[in-house]
């Protein structure tokens, strides 16, 4: 609808005092930008909205900062989609700060936001203390091995997260190892997407080792990782003693 920042401001004013709306889809209104993102940040004062889709709106780090502040106090929102908004590391830090104290959000999509390693560290720190989030999408964010280390640390101790998307993040072999070690001890994660991360043979071996001990994972996507014959052998050995996995790609 190309509502632009002025239209988003009007929507924001309405959200601040509305007490009946449960779901709003503002996806693909390319031009709401940072000012529009800030205006939507009034959801902090809304007590009934459950779902908001702001994907592909170019809200940038400034818009994300306001939304992060809103998440810190909002206790009614269940789902928010912030995918493809160019929030970058600074925006991810703000979202992370909000998630650290939020106790209602179940699902957040932060895919394709170029958050990088720095942003991933902030999200990882938030996941350590967050006790509500079930699903997070961090795909296509170039978090690299350093970023996934922080996520892996969070996975090892987080007790509520069920699904995580980490596809296309250039985590490499070291990142694959970190995820493998985290999966070996995690007791809540049901689904993980590690596609197209070039974890290689050694990363594949670590994931295989984890599968032998993990008793909760249902679905794992390892497509496009060049694990090779030796990595596949390790996955096979892990599967031989795993009794919970339903789907593997």
PDB file of C-alpha atoms in Angstrom:
ATOM      1  CA  UNK A   1       0.000   0.000   0.000  1.00  0.00           C
ATOM      2  CA  UNK A   2       3.015   2.335   0.148  1.00  0.00           C
ATOM      3  CA  UNK A   3       1.628   4.049   3.250  1.00  0.00           C
ATOM      4  CA  UNK A   4       4.918   5.861   3.883  1.00  0.00           C
ATOM      5  CA  UNK A   5       6.100   7.315   7.209  1.00  0.00           C
ATOM      6  CA  UNK A   6       3.061   9.582   7.552  1.00  0.00           C
ATOM      7  CA  UNK A   7       0.693   6.668   7.170  1.00  0.00           C
ATOM      8  CA  UNK A   8       2.714   4.655   9.682  1.00  0.00           C
ATOM      9  CA  UNK A   9       2.512   7.528  12.147  1.00  0.00           C
ATOM     10  CA  UNK A  10      -1.279   7.484  11.876  1.00  0.00           C
ATOM     11  CA  UNK A  11      -1.309   3.701  12.413  1.00  0.00           C
ATOM     12  CA  UNK A  12       0.963   4.152  15.430  1.00  0.00           C
ATOM     13  CA  UNK A  13      -1.375   6.691  17.000  1.00  0.00           C
ATOM     14  CA  UNK A  14      -4.264   4.288  16.497  1.00  0.00           C
ATOM     15  CA  UNK A  15      -2.373   1.355  18.053  1.00  0.00           C
ATOM     16  CA  UNK A  16      -1.583   3.351  21.159  1.00  0.00           C
ATOM     17  CA  UNK A  17      -5.243   3.575  22.160  1.00  0.00           C
ATOM     18  CA  UNK A  18      -6.881   0.618  20.385  1.00  0.00           C
ATOM     19  CA  UNK A  19      -8.104  -2.201  22.628  1.00  0.00           C
ATOM     20  CA  UNK A  20      -9.575  -4.726  20.158  1.00  0.00           C
ATOM     21  CA  UNK A  21      -7.071  -5.313  17.319  1.00  0.00           C
ATOM     22  CA  UNK A  22      -5.191  -8.627  17.550  1.00  0.00           C
ATOM     23  CA  UNK A  23      -3.270  -8.779  14.259  1.00  0.00           C
ATOM     24  CA  UNK A  24      -1.833  -6.199  11.863  1.00  0.00           C
ATOM     25  CA  UNK A  25       0.091  -6.795   8.638  1.00  0.00           C
ATOM     26  CA  UNK A  26       2.195  -3.878   7.400  1.00  0.00           C
ATOM     27  CA  UNK A  27       4.619  -5.971   5.341  1.00  0.00           C
ATOM     28  CA  UNK A  28       6.230  -4.580   2.220  1.00  0.00           C
ATOM     29  CA  UNK A  29       5.375  -0.916   2.708  1.00  0.00           C
ATOM     30  CA  UNK A  30       8.926  -0.092   1.628  1.00  0.00           C
ATOM     31  CA  UNK A  31       8.861   3.567   2.418  1.00  0.00           C
ATOM     32  CA  UNK A  32       7.769   3.713   6.082  1.00  0.00           C
ATOM     33  CA  UNK A  33      11.487   3.824   6.920  1.00  0.00           C
ATOM     34  CA  UNK A  34      12.994   4.718  10.291  1.00  0.00           C
ATOM     35  CA  UNK A  35      10.365   7.355  11.104  1.00  0.00           C
ATOM     36  CA  UNK A  36       7.567   4.934  10.398  1.00  0.00           C
ATOM     37  CA  UNK A  37       9.310   2.283  12.484  1.00  0.00           C
ATOM     38  CA  UNK A  38       9.552   4.693  15.383  1.00  0.00           C
ATOM     39  CA  UNK A  39       5.856   5.488  15.098  1.00  0.00           C
ATOM     40  CA  UNK A  40       4.922   1.810  15.241  1.00  0.00           C
ATOM     41  CA  UNK A  41       6.966   1.650  18.435  1.00  0.00           C
ATOM     42  CA  UNK A  42       3.862   2.932  20.214  1.00  0.00           C
ATOM     43  CA  UNK A  43       2.892  -0.743  20.460  1.00  0.00           C
ATOM     44  CA  UNK A  44       4.534  -0.482  23.888  1.00  0.00           C
ATOM     45  CA  UNK A  45       1.291   1.070  25.065  1.00  0.00           C
ATOM     46  CA  UNK A  46      -1.013  -1.394  23.299  1.00  0.00           C
ATOM     47  CA  UNK A  47      -2.308  -4.225  25.494  1.00  0.00           C
ATOM     48  CA  UNK A  48      -4.239  -6.387  23.005  1.00  0.00           C
ATOM     49  CA  UNK A  49      -2.148  -6.731  19.818  1.00  0.00           C
ATOM     50  CA  UNK A  50      -0.819 -10.290  19.450  1.00  0.00           C
ATOM     51  CA  UNK A  51       0.796 -10.265  15.995  1.00  0.00           C
ATOM     52  CA  UNK A  52       2.528  -7.596  13.916  1.00  0.00           C
ATOM     53  CA  UNK A  53       4.261  -8.013  10.567  1.00  0.00           C
ATOM     54  CA  UNK A  54       6.674  -5.223   9.675  1.00  0.00           C
ATOM     55  CA  UNK A  55       8.826  -7.188   7.231  1.00  0.00           C
ATOM     56  CA  UNK A  56      10.569  -5.403   4.373  1.00  0.00           C
ATOM     57  CA  UNK A  57       9.954  -1.836   5.519  1.00  0.00           C
ATOM     58  CA  UNK A  58      13.458  -0.368   5.804  1.00  0.00           C
ATOM     59  CA  UNK A  59      12.964   0.719   9.395  1.00  0.00           C
ATOM     60  CA  UNK A  60      16.742   0.615   9.931  1.00  0.00           C
ATOM     61  CA  UNK A  61      18.560   0.720  13.273  1.00  0.00           C
ATOM     62  CA  UNK A  62      16.668   3.799  14.479  1.00  0.00           C
ATOM     63  CA  UNK A  63      13.277   2.188  13.972  1.00  0.00           C
ATOM     64  CA  UNK A  64      14.541  -1.017  15.582  1.00  0.00           C
ATOM     65  CA  UNK A  65      15.727   0.891  18.642  1.00  0.00           C
ATOM     66  CA  UNK A  66      12.229   2.172  19.355  1.00  0.00           C
ATOM     67  CA  UNK A  67      10.698  -1.255  18.784  1.00  0.00           C
ATOM     68  CA  UNK A  68      13.313  -2.809  21.066  1.00  0.00           C
ATOM     69  CA  UNK A  69      12.352  -0.355  23.805  1.00  0.00           C
ATOM     70  CA  UNK A  70       8.701  -1.290  23.259  1.00  0.00           C
ATOM     71  CA  UNK A  71       9.461  -5.011  23.579  1.00  0.00           C
ATOM     72  CA  UNK A  72      11.053  -4.417  26.954  1.00  0.00           C
ATOM     73  CA  UNK A  73       7.693  -3.365  28.443  1.00  0.00           C
ATOM     74  CA  UNK A  74       5.035  -4.900  26.184  1.00  0.00           C
ATOM     75  CA  UNK A  75       3.504  -8.070  27.638  1.00  0.00           C
ATOM     76  CA  UNK A  76       0.802  -8.918  25.091  1.00  0.00           C
ATOM     77  CA  UNK A  77       2.630  -9.327  21.764  1.00  0.00           C
ATOM     78  CA  UNK A  78       3.202 -12.962  20.723  1.00  0.00           C
ATOM     79  CA  UNK A  79       4.674 -12.619  17.237  1.00  0.00           C
ATOM     80  CA  UNK A  80       6.685  -9.930  15.448  1.00  0.00           C
ATOM     81  CA  UNK A  81       8.216 -10.102  11.980  1.00  0.00           C
ATOM     82  CA  UNK A  82      11.083  -7.671  11.431  1.00  0.00           C
ATOM     83  CA  UNK A  83      12.685  -9.512   8.529  1.00  0.00           C
ATOM     84  CA  UNK A  84      14.486  -7.575   5.773  1.00  0.00           C
ATOM     85  CA  UNK A  85      14.562  -4.228   7.557  1.00  0.00           C
ATOM     86  CA  UNK A  86      18.277  -3.374   7.464  1.00  0.00           C
ATOM     87  CA  UNK A  87      18.422  -3.021  11.243  1.00  0.00           C
ATOM     88  CA  UNK A  88      22.143  -3.887  11.364  1.00  0.00           C
ATOM     89  CA  UNK A  89      24.190  -4.551  14.527  1.00  0.00           C
ATOM     90  CA  UNK A  90      22.890  -1.495  16.405  1.00  0.00           C
ATOM     91  CA  UNK A  91      19.289  -2.385  15.745  1.00  0.00           C
ATOM     92  CA  UNK A  92      19.946  -5.983  16.833  1.00  0.00           C
ATOM     93  CA  UNK A  93      21.457  -4.731  20.084  1.00  0.00           C
ATOM     94  CA  UNK A  94      18.287  -2.761  20.811  1.00  0.00           C
ATOM     95  CA  UNK A  95      16.074  -5.743  19.995  1.00  0.00           C
ATOM     96  CA  UNK A  96      18.290  -7.908  22.208  1.00  0.00           C
ATOM     97  CA  UNK A  97      17.894  -5.513  25.122  1.00  0.00           C
ATOM     98  CA  UNK A  98      14.129  -5.691  24.712  1.00  0.00           C
ATOM     99  CA  UNK A  99      14.108  -9.484  24.479  1.00  0.00           C
ATOM    100  CA  UNK A 100      16.176  -9.834  27.641  1.00  0.00           C
ATOM    101  CA  UNK A 101      13.244  -8.652  29.777  1.00  0.00           C
ATOM    102  CA  UNK A 102      10.257  -9.490  27.560  1.00  0.00           C
ATOM    103  CA  UNK A 103       8.120 -12.301  28.958  1.00  0.00           C
ATOM    104  CA  UNK A 104       5.406 -12.752  26.330  1.00  0.00           C
ATOM    105  CA  UNK A 105       6.905 -12.892  22.809  1.00  0.00           C
ATOM    106  CA  UNK A 106       6.849 -16.402  21.281  1.00  0.00           C
ATOM    107  CA  UNK A 107       8.169 -15.737  17.784  1.00  0.00           C
ATOM    108  CA  UNK A 108      10.513 -13.171  16.263  1.00  0.00           C
ATOM    109  CA  UNK A 109      11.787 -12.999  12.701  1.00  0.00           C
ATOM    110  CA  UNK A 110      15.058 -11.106  12.300  1.00  0.00           C
ATOM    111  CA  UNK A 111      16.105 -12.723   9.033  1.00  0.00           C
ATOM    112  CA  UNK A 112      18.033 -10.800   6.350  1.00  0.00           C
ATOM    113  CA  UNK A 113      18.982  -7.842   8.522  1.00  0.00           C
ATOM    114  CA  UNK A 114      22.793  -7.819   8.259  1.00  0.00           C
ATOM    115  CA  UNK A 115      23.170  -7.965  12.037  1.00  0.00           C
ATOM    116  CA  UNK A 116      26.651  -9.527  11.758  1.00  0.00           C
ATOM    117  CA  UNK A 117      28.669 -11.036  14.624  1.00  0.00           C
ATOM    118  CA  UNK A 118      28.130  -8.034  16.896  1.00  0.00           C
ATOM    119  CA  UNK A 119      24.363  -8.169  16.549  1.00  0.00           C
ATOM    120  CA  UNK A 120      24.356 -11.948  17.032  1.00  0.00           C
ATOM    121  CA  UNK A 121      26.277 -11.560  20.294  1.00  0.00           C
ATOM    122  CA  UNK A 122      23.588  -9.190  21.559  1.00  0.00           C
ATOM    123  CA  UNK A 123      20.812 -11.600  20.600  1.00  0.00           C
ATOM    124  CA  UNK A 124      22.727 -14.491  22.179  1.00  0.00           C
ATOM    125  CA  UNK A 125      23.055 -12.598  25.448  1.00  0.00           C
ATOM    126  CA  UNK A 126      19.309 -11.931  25.403  1.00  0.00           C
ATOM    127  CA  UNK A 127      18.490 -15.594  24.804  1.00  0.00           C
ATOM    128  CA  UNK A 128      20.400 -16.595  27.923  1.00  0.00           C
ATOM    129  CA  UNK A 129      17.958 -14.683  30.121  1.00  0.00           C
ATOM    130  CA  UNK A 130      14.782 -14.817  28.001  1.00  0.00           C
ATOM    131  CA  UNK A 131      12.259 -17.401  29.214  1.00  0.00           C
ATOM    132  CA  UNK A 132       9.395 -16.944  26.755  1.00  0.00           C
ATOM    133  CA  UNK A 133      10.668 -17.078  23.170  1.00  0.00           C
ATOM    134  CA  UNK A 134       9.912 -20.283  21.233  1.00  0.00           C
ATOM    135  CA  UNK A 135      11.030 -19.413  17.702  1.00  0.00           C
ATOM    136  CA  UNK A 136      13.691 -17.112  16.278  1.00  0.00           C
ATOM    137  CA  UNK A 137      14.795 -16.584  12.695  1.00  0.00           C
ATOM    138  CA  UNK A 138      18.369 -15.333  12.307  1.00  0.00           C
ATOM    139  CA  UNK A 139      18.902 -16.599   8.765  1.00  0.00           C
ATOM    140  CA  UNK A 140      20.832 -14.604   6.137  1.00  0.00           C
ATOM    141  CA  UNK A 141      22.552 -12.323   8.642  1.00  0.00           C
ATOM    142  CA  UNK A 142      26.278 -12.955   8.076  1.00  0.00           C
ATOM    143  CA  UNK A 143      26.818 -13.671  11.761  1.00  0.00           C
ATOM    144  CA  UNK A 144      29.870 -15.843  11.047  1.00  0.00           C
ATOM    145  CA  UNK A 145      31.635 -18.182  13.491  1.00  0.00           C
ATOM    146  CA  UNK A 146      31.979 -15.538  16.212  1.00  0.00           C
ATOM    147  CA  UNK A 147      28.303 -14.701  16.122  1.00  0.00           C
ATOM    148  CA  UNK A 148      27.193 -18.310  16.212  1.00  0.00           C
ATOM    149  CA  UNK A 149      29.427 -18.960  19.224  1.00  0.00           C
ATOM    150  CA  UNK A 150      27.247 -16.552  21.204  1.00  0.00           C
ATOM    151  CA  UNK A 151      24.102 -18.205  19.886  1.00  0.00           C
ATOM    152  CA  UNK A 152      25.533 -21.631  20.725  1.00  0.00           C
ATOM    153  CA  UNK A 153      26.300 -20.547  24.277  1.00  0.00           C
ATOM    154  CA  UNK A 154      22.697 -19.396  24.629  1.00  0.00           C
ATOM    155  CA  UNK A 155      21.376 -22.656  23.175  1.00  0.00           C
ATOM    156  CA  UNK A 156      23.316 -24.625  25.757  1.00  0.00           C
ATOM    157  CA  UNK A 157      21.489 -22.944  28.636  1.00  0.00           C
ATOM    158  CA  UNK A 158      18.199 -21.670  27.191  1.00  0.00           C
ATOM    159  CA  UNK A 159      15.208 -23.760  28.329  1.00  0.00           C
ATOM    160  CA  UNK A 160      12.339 -22.439  26.184  1.00  0.00           C
ATOM    161  CA  UNK A 161      13.527 -22.046  22.577  1.00  0.00           C
ATOM    162  CA  UNK A 162      11.997 -24.657  20.241  1.00  0.00           C
ATOM    163  CA  UNK A 163      13.019 -23.482  16.769  1.00  0.00           C
ATOM    164  CA  UNK A 164      16.013 -21.566  15.418  1.00  0.00           C
ATOM    165  CA  UNK A 165      16.877 -20.633  11.840  1.00  0.00           C
ATOM    166  CA  UNK A 166      20.580 -20.043  11.167  1.00  0.00           C
ATOM    167  CA  UNK A 167      20.744 -20.730   7.423  1.00  0.00           C
ATOM    168  CA  UNK A 168      23.173 -18.817   5.196  1.00  0.00           C
ATOM    169  CA  UNK A 169      25.250 -17.261   7.958  1.00  0.00           C
ATOM    170  CA  UNK A 170      28.767 -18.232   6.878  1.00  0.00           C
ATOM    171  CA  UNK A 171      29.446 -19.931  10.211  1.00  0.00           C
ATOM    172  CA  UNK A 172      32.003 -22.335   8.715  1.00  0.00           C
ATOM    173  CA  UNK A 173      33.660 -25.283  10.433  1.00  0.00           C
ATOM    174  CA  UNK A 174      34.240 -23.536  13.763  1.00  0.00           C
ATOM    175  CA  UNK A 175      30.648 -22.386  13.890  1.00  0.00           C
ATOM    176  CA  UNK A 176      29.443 -25.884  13.056  1.00  0.00           C
ATOM    177  CA  UNK A 177      31.451 -27.257  15.956  1.00  0.00           C
ATOM    178  CA  UNK A 178      29.936 -24.701  18.328  1.00  0.00           C
ATOM    179  CA  UNK A 179      26.428 -25.601  17.274  1.00  0.00           C
ATOM    180  CA  UNK A 180      27.216 -29.291  17.614  1.00  0.00           C
ATOM    181  CA  UNK A 181      28.466 -28.907  21.167  1.00  0.00           C
ATOM    182  CA  UNK A 182      25.390 -26.841  22.057  1.00  0.00           C
ATOM    183  CA  UNK A 183      23.024 -29.464  20.622  1.00  0.00           C
ATOM    184  CA  UNK A 184      24.688 -32.161  22.695  1.00  0.00           C
ATOM    185  CA  UNK A 185      23.459 -30.508  25.901  1.00  0.00           C
ATOM    186  CA  UNK A 186      20.330 -28.606  24.818  1.00  0.00           C
ATOM    187  CA  UNK A 187      17.120 -30.148  26.135  1.00  0.00           C
ATOM    188  CA  UNK A 188      14.382 -28.061  24.486  1.00  0.00           C
ATOM    189  CA  UNK A 189      15.196 -27.305  20.830  1.00  0.00           C
ATOM    190  CA  UNK A 190      12.964 -29.175  18.353  1.00  0.00           C
ATOM    191  CA  UNK A 191      14.042 -27.664  15.027  1.00  0.00           C
ATOM    192  CA  UNK A 192      17.269 -26.157  13.708  1.00  0.00           C
ATOM    193  CA  UNK A 193      18.091 -24.960  10.203  1.00  0.00           C
ATOM    194  CA  UNK A 194      21.820 -24.883   9.428  1.00  0.00           C
ATOM    195  CA  UNK A 195      21.559 -24.959   5.630  1.00  0.00           C
ATOM    196  CA  UNK A 196      24.246 -23.393   3.425  1.00  0.00           C
ATOM    197  CA  UNK A 197      26.789 -22.660   6.133  1.00  0.00           C
ATOM    198  CA  UNK A 198      29.851 -24.555   4.874  1.00  0.00           C
ATOM    199  CA  UNK A 199      30.360 -26.351   8.188  1.00  0.00           C
ATOM    200  CA  UNK A 200      32.446 -28.973   6.369  1.00  0.00           C
ATOM    201  CA  UNK A 201      33.517 -32.418   7.498  1.00  0.00           C
ATOM    202  CA  UNK A 202      34.621 -31.430  11.001  1.00  0.00           C
ATOM    203  CA  UNK A 203      31.459 -29.466  11.646  1.00  0.00           C
ATOM    204  CA  UNK A 204      29.434 -32.426  10.388  1.00  0.00           C
ATOM    205  CA  UNK A 205      31.279 -34.739  12.772  1.00  0.00           C
ATOM    206  CA  UNK A 206      30.407 -32.519  15.739  1.00  0.00           C
ATOM    207  CA  UNK A 207      26.758 -32.419  14.741  1.00  0.00           C
ATOM    208  CA  UNK A 208      26.788 -36.218  14.366  1.00  0.00           C
ATOM    209  CA  UNK A 209      28.276 -36.552  17.851  1.00  0.00           C
ATOM    210  CA  UNK A 210      25.532 -34.285  19.198  1.00  0.00           C
ATOM    211  CA  UNK A 211      22.788 -36.361  17.600  1.00  0.00           C
ATOM    212  CA  UNK A 212      23.978 -39.390  19.538  1.00  0.00           C
ATOM    213  CA  UNK A 213      23.284 -37.589  22.819  1.00  0.00           C
ATOM    214  CA  UNK A 214      20.447 -35.205  21.977  1.00  0.00           C
ATOM    215  CA  UNK A 215      17.068 -36.596  23.019  1.00  0.00           C
ATOM    216  CA  UNK A 216      14.718 -33.819  21.935  1.00  0.00           C
ATOM    217  CA  UNK A 217      15.535 -32.600  18.395  1.00  0.00           C
ATOM    218  CA  UNK A 218      12.866 -33.429  15.777  1.00  0.00           C
ATOM    219  CA  UNK A 219      14.119 -31.675  12.627  1.00  0.00           C
ATOM    220  CA  UNK A 220      17.527 -30.614  11.311  1.00  0.00           C
ATOM    221  CA  UNK A 221      18.477 -29.122   7.944  1.00  0.00           C
ATOM    222  CA  UNK A 222      22.119 -29.627   6.948  1.00  0.00           C
ATOM    223  CA  UNK A 223      21.753 -29.036   3.203  1.00  0.00           C
ATOM    224  CA  UNK A 224      24.561 -27.261   1.357  1.00  0.00           C
ATOM    225  CA  UNK A 225      27.260 -27.785   3.992  1.00  0.00           C
ATOM    226  CA  UNK A 226      29.903 -29.872   2.193  1.00  0.00           C
ATOM    227  CA  UNK A 227      30.112 -32.351   5.057  1.00  0.00           C
ATOM    228  CA  UNK A 228      31.495 -35.025   2.708  1.00  0.00           C
ATOM    229  CA  UNK A 229      31.668 -38.799   3.275  1.00  0.00           C
ATOM    230  CA  UNK A 230      33.340 -38.594   6.698  1.00  0.00           C
ATOM    231  CA  UNK A 231      30.845 -36.043   7.967  1.00  0.00           C
ATOM    232  CA  UNK A 232      27.998 -38.195   6.671  1.00  0.00           C
ATOM    233  CA  UNK A 233      29.443 -41.230   8.454  1.00  0.00           C
ATOM    234  CA  UNK A 234      29.422 -39.287  11.727  1.00  0.00           C
ATOM    235  CA  UNK A 235      25.812 -38.241  11.138  1.00  0.00           C
ATOM    236  CA  UNK A 236      24.946 -41.882  10.477  1.00  0.00           C
ATOM    237  CA  UNK A 237      26.577 -43.011  13.714  1.00  0.00           C
ATOM    238  CA  UNK A 238      24.678 -40.334  15.610  1.00  0.00           C
ATOM    239  CA  UNK A 239      21.395 -41.398  14.022  1.00  0.00           C
ATOM    240  CA  UNK A 240      21.985 -45.012  15.027  1.00  0.00           C
ATOM    241  CA  UNK A 241      21.479 -44.134  18.677  1.00  0.00           C
ATOM    242  CA  UNK A 242      19.074 -41.204  18.262  1.00  0.00           C
ATOM    243  CA  UNK A 243      15.393 -41.977  18.915  1.00  0.00           C
ATOM    244  CA  UNK A 244      13.740 -38.561  18.530  1.00  0.00           C
ATOM    245  CA  UNK A 245      14.745 -37.095  15.157  1.00  0.00           C
ATOM    246  CA  UNK A 246      11.875 -37.178  12.636  1.00  0.00           C
ATOM    247  CA  UNK A 247      13.314 -35.244   9.691  1.00  0.00           C
ATOM    248  CA  UNK A 248      16.805 -34.617   8.360  1.00  0.00           C
ATOM    249  CA  UNK A 249      17.766 -32.830   5.156  1.00  0.00           C
TER     250      UNK A 249
END
